[in-house]
Structure formats: C-alpha cells, structure tokens
mmCIF file with all atom_site columns, C-alpha atoms in Angstrom:
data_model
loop_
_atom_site.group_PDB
_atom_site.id
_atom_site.type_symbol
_atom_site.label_atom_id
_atom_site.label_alt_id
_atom_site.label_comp_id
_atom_site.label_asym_id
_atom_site.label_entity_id
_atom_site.label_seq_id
_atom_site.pdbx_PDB_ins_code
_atom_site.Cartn_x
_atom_site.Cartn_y
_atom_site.Cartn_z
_atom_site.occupancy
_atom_site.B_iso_or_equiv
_atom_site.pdbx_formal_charge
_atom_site.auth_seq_id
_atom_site.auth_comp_id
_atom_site.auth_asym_id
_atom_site.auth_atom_id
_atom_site.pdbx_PDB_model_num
ATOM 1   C CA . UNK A 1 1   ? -0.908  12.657  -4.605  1.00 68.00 ? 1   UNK A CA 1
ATOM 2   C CA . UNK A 1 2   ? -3.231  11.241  -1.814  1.00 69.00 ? 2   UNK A CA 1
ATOM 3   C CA . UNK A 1 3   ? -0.542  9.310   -0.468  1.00 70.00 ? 3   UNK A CA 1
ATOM 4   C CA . UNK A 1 4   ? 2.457   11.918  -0.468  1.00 78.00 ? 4   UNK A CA 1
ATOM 5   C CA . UNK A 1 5   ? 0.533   14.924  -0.121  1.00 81.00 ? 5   UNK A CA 1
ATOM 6   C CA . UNK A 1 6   ? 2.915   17.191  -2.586  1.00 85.00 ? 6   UNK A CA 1
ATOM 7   C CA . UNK A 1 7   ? 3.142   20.977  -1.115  1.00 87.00 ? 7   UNK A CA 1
ATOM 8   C CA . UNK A 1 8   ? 5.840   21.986  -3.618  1.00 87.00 ? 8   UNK A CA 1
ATOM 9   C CA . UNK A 1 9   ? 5.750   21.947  -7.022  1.00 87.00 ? 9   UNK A CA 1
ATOM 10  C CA . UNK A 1 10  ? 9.275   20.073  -7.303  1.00 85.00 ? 10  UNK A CA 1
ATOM 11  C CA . UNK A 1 11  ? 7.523   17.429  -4.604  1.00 84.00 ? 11  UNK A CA 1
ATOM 12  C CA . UNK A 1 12  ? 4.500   17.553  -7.174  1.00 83.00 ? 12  UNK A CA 1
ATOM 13  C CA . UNK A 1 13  ? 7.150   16.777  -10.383 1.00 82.00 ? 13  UNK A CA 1
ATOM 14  C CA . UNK A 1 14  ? 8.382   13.516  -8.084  1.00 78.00 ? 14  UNK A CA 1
ATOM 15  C CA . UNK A 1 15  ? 4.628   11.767  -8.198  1.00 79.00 ? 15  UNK A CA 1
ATOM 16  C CA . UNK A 1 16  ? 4.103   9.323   -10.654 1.00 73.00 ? 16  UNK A CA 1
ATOM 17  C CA . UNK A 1 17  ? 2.446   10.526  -13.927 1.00 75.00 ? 17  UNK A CA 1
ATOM 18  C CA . UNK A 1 18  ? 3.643   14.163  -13.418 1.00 80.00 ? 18  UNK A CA 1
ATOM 19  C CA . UNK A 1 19  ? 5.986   15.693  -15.594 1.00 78.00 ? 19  UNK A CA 1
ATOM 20  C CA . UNK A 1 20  ? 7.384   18.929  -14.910 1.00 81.00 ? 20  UNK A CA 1
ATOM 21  C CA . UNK A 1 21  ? 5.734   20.608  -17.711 1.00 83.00 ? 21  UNK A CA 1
ATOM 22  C CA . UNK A 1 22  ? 1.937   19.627  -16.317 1.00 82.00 ? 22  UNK A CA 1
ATOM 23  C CA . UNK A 1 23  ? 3.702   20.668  -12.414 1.00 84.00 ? 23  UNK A CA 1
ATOM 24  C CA . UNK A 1 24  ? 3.928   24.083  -14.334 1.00 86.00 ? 24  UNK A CA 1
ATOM 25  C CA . UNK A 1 25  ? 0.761   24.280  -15.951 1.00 87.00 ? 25  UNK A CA 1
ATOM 26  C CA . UNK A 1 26  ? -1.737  23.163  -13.088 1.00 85.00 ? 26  UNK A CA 1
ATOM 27  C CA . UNK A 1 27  ? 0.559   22.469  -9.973  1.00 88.00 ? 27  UNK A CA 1
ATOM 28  C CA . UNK A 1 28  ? 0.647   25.772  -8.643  1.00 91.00 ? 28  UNK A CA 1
ATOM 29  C CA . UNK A 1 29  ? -2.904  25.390  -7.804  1.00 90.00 ? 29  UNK A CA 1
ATOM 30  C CA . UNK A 1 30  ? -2.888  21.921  -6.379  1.00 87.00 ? 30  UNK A CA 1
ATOM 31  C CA . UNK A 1 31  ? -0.062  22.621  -4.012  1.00 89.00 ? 31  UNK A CA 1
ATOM 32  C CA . UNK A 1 32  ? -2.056  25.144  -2.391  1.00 91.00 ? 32  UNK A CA 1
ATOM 33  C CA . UNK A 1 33  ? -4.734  23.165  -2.191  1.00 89.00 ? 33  UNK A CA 1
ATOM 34  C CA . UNK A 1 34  ? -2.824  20.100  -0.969  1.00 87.00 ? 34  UNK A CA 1
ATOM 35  C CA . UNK A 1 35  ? -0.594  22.295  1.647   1.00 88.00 ? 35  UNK A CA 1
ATOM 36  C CA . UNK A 1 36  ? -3.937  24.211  3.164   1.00 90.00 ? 36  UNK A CA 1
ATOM 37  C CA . UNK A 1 37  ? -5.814  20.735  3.622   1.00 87.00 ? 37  UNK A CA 1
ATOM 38  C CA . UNK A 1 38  ? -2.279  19.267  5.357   1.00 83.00 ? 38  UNK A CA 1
ATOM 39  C CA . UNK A 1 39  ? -2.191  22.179  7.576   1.00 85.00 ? 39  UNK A CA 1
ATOM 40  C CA . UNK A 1 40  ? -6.190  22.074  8.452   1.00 86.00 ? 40  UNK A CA 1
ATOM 41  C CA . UNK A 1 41  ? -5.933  18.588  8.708   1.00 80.00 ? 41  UNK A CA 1
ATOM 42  C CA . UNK A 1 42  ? -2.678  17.895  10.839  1.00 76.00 ? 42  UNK A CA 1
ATOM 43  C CA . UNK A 1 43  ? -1.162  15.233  8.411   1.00 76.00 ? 43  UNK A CA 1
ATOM 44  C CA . UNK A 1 44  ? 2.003   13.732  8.837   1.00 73.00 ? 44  UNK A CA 1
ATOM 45  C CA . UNK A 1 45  ? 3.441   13.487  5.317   1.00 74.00 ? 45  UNK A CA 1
ATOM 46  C CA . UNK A 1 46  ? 5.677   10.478  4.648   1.00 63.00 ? 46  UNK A CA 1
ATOM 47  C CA . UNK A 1 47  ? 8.238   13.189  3.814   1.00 58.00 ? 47  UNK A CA 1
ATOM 48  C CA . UNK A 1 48  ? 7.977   14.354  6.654   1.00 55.00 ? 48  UNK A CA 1
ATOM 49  C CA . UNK A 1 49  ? 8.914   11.554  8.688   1.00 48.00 ? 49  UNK A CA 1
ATOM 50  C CA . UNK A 1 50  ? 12.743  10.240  8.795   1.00 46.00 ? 50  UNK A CA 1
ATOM 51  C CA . UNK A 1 51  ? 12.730  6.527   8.414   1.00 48.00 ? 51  UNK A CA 1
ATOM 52  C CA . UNK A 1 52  ? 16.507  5.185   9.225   1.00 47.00 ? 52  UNK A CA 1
ATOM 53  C CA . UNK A 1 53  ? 16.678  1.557   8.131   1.00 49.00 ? 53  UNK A CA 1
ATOM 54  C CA . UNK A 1 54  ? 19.624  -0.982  8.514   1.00 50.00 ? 54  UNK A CA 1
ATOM 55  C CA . UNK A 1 55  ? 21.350  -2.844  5.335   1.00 53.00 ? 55  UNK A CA 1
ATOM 56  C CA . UNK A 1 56  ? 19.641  -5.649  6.546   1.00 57.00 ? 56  UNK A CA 1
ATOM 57  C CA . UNK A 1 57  ? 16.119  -4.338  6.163   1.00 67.00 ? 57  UNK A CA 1
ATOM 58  C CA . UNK A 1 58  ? 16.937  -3.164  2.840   1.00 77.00 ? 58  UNK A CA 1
ATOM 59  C CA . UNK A 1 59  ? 17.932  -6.187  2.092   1.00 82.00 ? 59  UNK A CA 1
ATOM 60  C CA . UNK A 1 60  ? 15.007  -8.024  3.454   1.00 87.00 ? 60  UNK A CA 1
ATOM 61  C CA . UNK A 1 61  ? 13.084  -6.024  1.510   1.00 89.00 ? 61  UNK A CA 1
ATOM 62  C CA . UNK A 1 62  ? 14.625  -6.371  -1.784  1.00 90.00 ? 62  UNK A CA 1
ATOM 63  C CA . UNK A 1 63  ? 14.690  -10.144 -0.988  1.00 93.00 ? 63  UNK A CA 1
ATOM 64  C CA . UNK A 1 64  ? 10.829  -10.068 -0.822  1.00 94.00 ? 64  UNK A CA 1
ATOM 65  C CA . UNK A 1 65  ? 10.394  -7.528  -4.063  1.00 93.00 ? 65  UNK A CA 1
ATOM 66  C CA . UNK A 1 66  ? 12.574  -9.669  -6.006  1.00 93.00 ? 66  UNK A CA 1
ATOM 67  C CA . UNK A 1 67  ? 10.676  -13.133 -4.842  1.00 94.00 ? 67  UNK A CA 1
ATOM 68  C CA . UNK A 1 68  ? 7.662   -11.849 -5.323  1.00 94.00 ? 68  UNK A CA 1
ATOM 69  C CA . UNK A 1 69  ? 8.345   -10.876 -8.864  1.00 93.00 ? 69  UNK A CA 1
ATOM 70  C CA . UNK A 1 70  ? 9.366   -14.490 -9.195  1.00 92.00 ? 70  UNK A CA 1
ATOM 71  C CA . UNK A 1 71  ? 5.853   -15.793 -8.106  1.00 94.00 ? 71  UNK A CA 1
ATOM 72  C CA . UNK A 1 72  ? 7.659   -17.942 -4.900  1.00 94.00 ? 72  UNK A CA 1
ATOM 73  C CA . UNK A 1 73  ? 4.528   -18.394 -2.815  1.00 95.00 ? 73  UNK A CA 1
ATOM 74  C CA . UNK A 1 74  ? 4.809   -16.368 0.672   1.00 96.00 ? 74  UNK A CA 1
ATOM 75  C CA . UNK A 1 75  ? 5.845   -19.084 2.713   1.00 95.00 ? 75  UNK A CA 1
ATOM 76  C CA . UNK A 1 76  ? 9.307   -19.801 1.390   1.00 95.00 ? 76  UNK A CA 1
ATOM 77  C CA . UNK A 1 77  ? 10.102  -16.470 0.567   1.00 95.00 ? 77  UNK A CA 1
ATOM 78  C CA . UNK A 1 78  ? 9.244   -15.957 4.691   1.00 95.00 ? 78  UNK A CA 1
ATOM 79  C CA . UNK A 1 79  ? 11.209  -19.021 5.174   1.00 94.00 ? 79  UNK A CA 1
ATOM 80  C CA . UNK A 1 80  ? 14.281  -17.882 2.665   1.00 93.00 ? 80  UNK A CA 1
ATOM 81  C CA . UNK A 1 81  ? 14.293  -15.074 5.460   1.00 91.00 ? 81  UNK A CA 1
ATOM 82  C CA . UNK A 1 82  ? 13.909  -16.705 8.696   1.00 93.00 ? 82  UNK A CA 1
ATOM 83  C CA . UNK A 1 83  ? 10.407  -15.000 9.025   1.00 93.00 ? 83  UNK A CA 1
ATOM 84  C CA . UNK A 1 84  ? 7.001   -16.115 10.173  1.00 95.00 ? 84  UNK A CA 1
ATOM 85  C CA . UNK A 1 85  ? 4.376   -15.100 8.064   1.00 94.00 ? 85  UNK A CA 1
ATOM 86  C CA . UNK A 1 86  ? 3.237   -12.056 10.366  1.00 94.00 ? 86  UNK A CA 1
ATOM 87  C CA . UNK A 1 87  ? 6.281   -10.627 9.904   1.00 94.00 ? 87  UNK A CA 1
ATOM 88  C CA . UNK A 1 88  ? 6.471   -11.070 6.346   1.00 96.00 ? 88  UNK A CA 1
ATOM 89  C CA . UNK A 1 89  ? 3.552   -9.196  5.621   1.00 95.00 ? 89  UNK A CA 1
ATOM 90  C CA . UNK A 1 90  ? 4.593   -6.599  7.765   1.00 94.00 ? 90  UNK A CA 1
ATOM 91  C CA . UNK A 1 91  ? 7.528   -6.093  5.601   1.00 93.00 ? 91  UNK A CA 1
ATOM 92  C CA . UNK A 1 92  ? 5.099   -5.793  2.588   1.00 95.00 ? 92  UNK A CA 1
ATOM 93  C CA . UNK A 1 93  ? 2.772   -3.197  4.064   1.00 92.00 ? 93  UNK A CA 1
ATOM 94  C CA . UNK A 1 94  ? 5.935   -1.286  4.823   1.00 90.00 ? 94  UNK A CA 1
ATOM 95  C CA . UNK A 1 95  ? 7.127   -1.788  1.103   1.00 91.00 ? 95  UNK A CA 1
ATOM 96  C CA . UNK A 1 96  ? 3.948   -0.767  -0.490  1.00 90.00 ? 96  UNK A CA 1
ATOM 97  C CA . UNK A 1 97  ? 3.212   1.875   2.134   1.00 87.00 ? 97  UNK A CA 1
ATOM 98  C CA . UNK A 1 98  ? 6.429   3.285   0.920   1.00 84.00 ? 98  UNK A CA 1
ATOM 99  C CA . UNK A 1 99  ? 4.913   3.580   -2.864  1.00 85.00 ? 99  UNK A CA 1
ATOM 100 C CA . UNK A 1 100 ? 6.626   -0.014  -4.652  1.00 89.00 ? 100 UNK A CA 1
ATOM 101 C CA . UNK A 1 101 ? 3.859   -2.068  -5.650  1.00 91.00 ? 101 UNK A CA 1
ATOM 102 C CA . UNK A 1 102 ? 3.777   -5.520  -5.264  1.00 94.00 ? 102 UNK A CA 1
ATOM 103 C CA . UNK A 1 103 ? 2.216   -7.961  -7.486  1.00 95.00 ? 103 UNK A CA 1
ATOM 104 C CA . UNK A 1 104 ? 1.074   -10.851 -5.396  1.00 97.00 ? 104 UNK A CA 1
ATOM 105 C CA . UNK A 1 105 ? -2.130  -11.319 -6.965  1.00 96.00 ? 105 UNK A CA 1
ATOM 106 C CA . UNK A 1 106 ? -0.739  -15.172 -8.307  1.00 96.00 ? 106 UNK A CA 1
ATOM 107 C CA . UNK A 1 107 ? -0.753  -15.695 -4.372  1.00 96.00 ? 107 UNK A CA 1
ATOM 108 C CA . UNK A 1 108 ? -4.333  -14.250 -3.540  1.00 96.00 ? 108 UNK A CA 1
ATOM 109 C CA . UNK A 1 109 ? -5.886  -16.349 -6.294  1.00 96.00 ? 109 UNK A CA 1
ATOM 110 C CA . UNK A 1 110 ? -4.184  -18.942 -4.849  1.00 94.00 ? 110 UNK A CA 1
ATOM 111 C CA . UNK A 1 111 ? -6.359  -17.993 -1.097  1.00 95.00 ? 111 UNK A CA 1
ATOM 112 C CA . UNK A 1 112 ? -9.401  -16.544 -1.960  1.00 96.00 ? 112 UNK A CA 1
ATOM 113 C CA . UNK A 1 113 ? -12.106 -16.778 -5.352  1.00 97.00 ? 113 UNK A CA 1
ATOM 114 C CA . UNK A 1 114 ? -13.194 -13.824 -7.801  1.00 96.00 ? 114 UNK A CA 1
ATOM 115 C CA . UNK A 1 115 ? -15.834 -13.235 -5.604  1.00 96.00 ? 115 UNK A CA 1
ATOM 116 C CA . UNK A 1 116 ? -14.175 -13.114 -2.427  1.00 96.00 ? 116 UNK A CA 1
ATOM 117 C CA . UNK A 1 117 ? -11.296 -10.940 -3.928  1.00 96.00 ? 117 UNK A CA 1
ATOM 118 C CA . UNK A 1 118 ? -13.806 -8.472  -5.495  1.00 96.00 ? 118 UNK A CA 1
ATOM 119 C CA . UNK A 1 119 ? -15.879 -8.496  -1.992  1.00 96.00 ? 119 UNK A CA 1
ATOM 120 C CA . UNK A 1 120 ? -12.900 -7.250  -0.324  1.00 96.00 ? 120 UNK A CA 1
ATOM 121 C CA . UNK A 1 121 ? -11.944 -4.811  -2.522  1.00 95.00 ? 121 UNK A CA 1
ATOM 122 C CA . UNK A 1 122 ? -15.045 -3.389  -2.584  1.00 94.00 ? 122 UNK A CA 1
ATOM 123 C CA . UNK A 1 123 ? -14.802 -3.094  1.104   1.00 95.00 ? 123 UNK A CA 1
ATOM 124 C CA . UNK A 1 124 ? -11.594 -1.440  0.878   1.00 92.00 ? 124 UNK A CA 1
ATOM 125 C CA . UNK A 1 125 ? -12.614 0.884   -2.219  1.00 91.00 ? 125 UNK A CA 1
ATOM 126 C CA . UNK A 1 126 ? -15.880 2.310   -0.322  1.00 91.00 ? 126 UNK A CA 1
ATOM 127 C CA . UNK A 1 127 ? -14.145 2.286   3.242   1.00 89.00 ? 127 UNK A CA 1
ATOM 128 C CA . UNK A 1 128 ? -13.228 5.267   4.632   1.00 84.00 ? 128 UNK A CA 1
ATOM 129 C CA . UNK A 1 129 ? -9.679  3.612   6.078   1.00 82.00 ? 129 UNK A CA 1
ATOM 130 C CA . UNK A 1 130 ? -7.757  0.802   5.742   1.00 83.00 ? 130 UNK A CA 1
ATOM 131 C CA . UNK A 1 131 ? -7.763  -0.191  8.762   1.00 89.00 ? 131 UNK A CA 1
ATOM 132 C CA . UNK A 1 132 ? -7.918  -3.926  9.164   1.00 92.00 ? 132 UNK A CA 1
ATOM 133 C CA . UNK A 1 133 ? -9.406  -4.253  12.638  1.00 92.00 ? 133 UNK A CA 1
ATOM 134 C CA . UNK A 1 134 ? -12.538 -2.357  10.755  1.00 93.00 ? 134 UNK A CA 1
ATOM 135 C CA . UNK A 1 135 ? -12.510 -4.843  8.304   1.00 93.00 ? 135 UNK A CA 1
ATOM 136 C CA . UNK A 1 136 ? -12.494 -8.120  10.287  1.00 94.00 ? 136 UNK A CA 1
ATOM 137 C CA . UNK A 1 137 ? -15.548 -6.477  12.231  1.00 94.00 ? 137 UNK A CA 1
ATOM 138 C CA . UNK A 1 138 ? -16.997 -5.747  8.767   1.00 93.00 ? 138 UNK A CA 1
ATOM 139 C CA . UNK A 1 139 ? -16.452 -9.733  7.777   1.00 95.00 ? 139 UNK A CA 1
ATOM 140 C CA . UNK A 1 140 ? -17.598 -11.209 11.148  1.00 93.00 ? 140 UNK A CA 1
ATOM 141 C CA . UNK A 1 141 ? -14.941 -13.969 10.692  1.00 92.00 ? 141 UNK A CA 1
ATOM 142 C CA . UNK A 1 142 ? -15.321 -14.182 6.939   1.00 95.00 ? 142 UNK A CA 1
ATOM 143 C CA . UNK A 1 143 ? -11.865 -14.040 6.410   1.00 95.00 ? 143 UNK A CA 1
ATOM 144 C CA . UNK A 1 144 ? -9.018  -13.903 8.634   1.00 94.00 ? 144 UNK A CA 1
ATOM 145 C CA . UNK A 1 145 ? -6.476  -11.029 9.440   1.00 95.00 ? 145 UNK A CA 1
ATOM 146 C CA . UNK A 1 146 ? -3.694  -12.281 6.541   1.00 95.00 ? 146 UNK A CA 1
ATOM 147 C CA . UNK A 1 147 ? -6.201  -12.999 3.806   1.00 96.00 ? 147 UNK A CA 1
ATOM 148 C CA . UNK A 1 148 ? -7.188  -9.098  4.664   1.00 96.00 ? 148 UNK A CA 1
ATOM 149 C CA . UNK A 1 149 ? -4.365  -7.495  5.164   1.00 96.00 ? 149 UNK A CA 1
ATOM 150 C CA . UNK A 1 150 ? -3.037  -9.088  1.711   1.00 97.00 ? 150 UNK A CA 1
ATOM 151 C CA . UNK A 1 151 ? -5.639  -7.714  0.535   1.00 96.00 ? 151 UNK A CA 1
ATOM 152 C CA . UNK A 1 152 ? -4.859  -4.686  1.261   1.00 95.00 ? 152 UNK A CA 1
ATOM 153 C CA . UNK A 1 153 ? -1.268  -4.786  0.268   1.00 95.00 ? 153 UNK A CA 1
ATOM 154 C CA . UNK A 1 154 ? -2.833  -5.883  -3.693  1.00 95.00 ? 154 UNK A CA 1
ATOM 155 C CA . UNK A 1 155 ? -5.529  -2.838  -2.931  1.00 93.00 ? 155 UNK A CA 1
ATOM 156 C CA . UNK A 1 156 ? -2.413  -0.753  -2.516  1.00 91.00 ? 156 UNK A CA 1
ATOM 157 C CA . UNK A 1 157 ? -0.250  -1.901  -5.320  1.00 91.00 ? 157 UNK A CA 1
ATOM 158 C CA . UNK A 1 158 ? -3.105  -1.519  -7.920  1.00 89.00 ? 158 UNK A CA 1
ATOM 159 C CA . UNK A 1 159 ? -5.233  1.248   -6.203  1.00 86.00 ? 159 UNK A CA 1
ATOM 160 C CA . UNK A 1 160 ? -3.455  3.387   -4.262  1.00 69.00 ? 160 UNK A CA 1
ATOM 161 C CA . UNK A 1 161 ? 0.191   3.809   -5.790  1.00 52.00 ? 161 UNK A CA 1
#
C-alpha cells in the first residue's frame, strides 16, 4: 500500500495480500485515508504515471529477472546484454520499483559480510528516503554507490514489495 497508494477499493483488491473480501470489510476506510494523504501530500502514484516501454526493454528486463533467478552473477548477465554495470542496475531499480522482487541476495553475500549487509539495511530501514546520495554521505566512503544501491534493490525486494 505505501508504494501504490490504493484510492479505490478495486486498486486496494490489486495489492498483494488483499483479497476482495478484506477490500470489503476494512478498505473503505483505508482508501479514504490513503486518497486524503495523496491529495494533502501531492503524490504522484505509479498509476498515475504512463510508462510506454519498447519490446526491447521488456525484454531486457525479463532477461535480467530470469538470470537473476538463475544466480548468474551481475556481470555476465550485464554482459549477456551489452550493458555496463550502471546500467544494469538501473534496469533493476526500475524492475523492483515497479513491484517484482528480485532475489540477488547470492550476489550481495558475494560483496559485502553479515555485518555490512545488516548495517545498510538498518540505514535504509530507519532512513527517511532511499535516496542513495544520503546514504554515501551517511557511509563517508564506506561503501561505494553499487554496493548501496544493490542494497537497496534487496531492501526493496524483501522490505518494501
């Protein structure tokens, strides 16, 4: 709900987790709730915006999903692609922006310890954004901008979606 921002109780039925029977039963007074703080607020709701992608980004991104779910480490699924690893992880913020999650936790372990993974997410869980230029100020060169912004993307996938 915090990332679609339901203002209908058919939008509310097409979150994850609930059914149209608990939409019926308690929706009516989230949706009011949820469309008065959109209005007072000024947020853009992903439904609101019109997204027009090519074949080939859809297929770029079902390329990555499907990679991922393979466990290929990052650089030859950007490679498999023609991508550099900036854009790569562009494509997953975009992909679990858009609500898919995205299991790459076999490639963080792979970057970064327990400790450093739950440091992050801490950061991330207590933050008031997700806003990665915050974060590298907040780590003063601790880690760099991919090892945070994967971050994110796993914060996202088990988190937010």
């Amino acid at each position: 709900m915090a990332l679609k921002y339901p203002i209908s109780i058919e939008e509310l039925t097409n979150i994850h987790g609930v059914g149209e029977g608990k939409a019926k039963k308690y929706g009516k007074e989230f949706v009011e709730l949820i469309s008065r703080y959109v209005e007072e607020n000024d947020i853009i709701r992903p439904d609101d915006l019109v997204v027009k992608s090519t074949g080939a980004n859809s297929a770029n991104k079902l390329y990555i999903i499907q990679n991922i779910d393979r466990k290929l480490s990052l650089e030859d699924i950007s490679k498999g692609k023609g991508m550099n690893m900036e854009a790569l992880i562009k494509e997953m913020e975009q992909i679990v922006y858009s609500g898919t999650k995205l299991n790459i936790k076999y490639w963080i372990d792979e970057m970064l310890d327990d400790d450093q993974q739950e440091e992050i997410h801490e950061y991330f869980m207590e933050s008031e954004s997700d806003n990665i230029e915050d974060a590298l100020k907040e780590f003063d060169g601790d880690y760099d901008i991919n090892e945070l912004r994967l971050m994110r993307i796993k914060f996202i996938s088990e988190v937010a979606n």
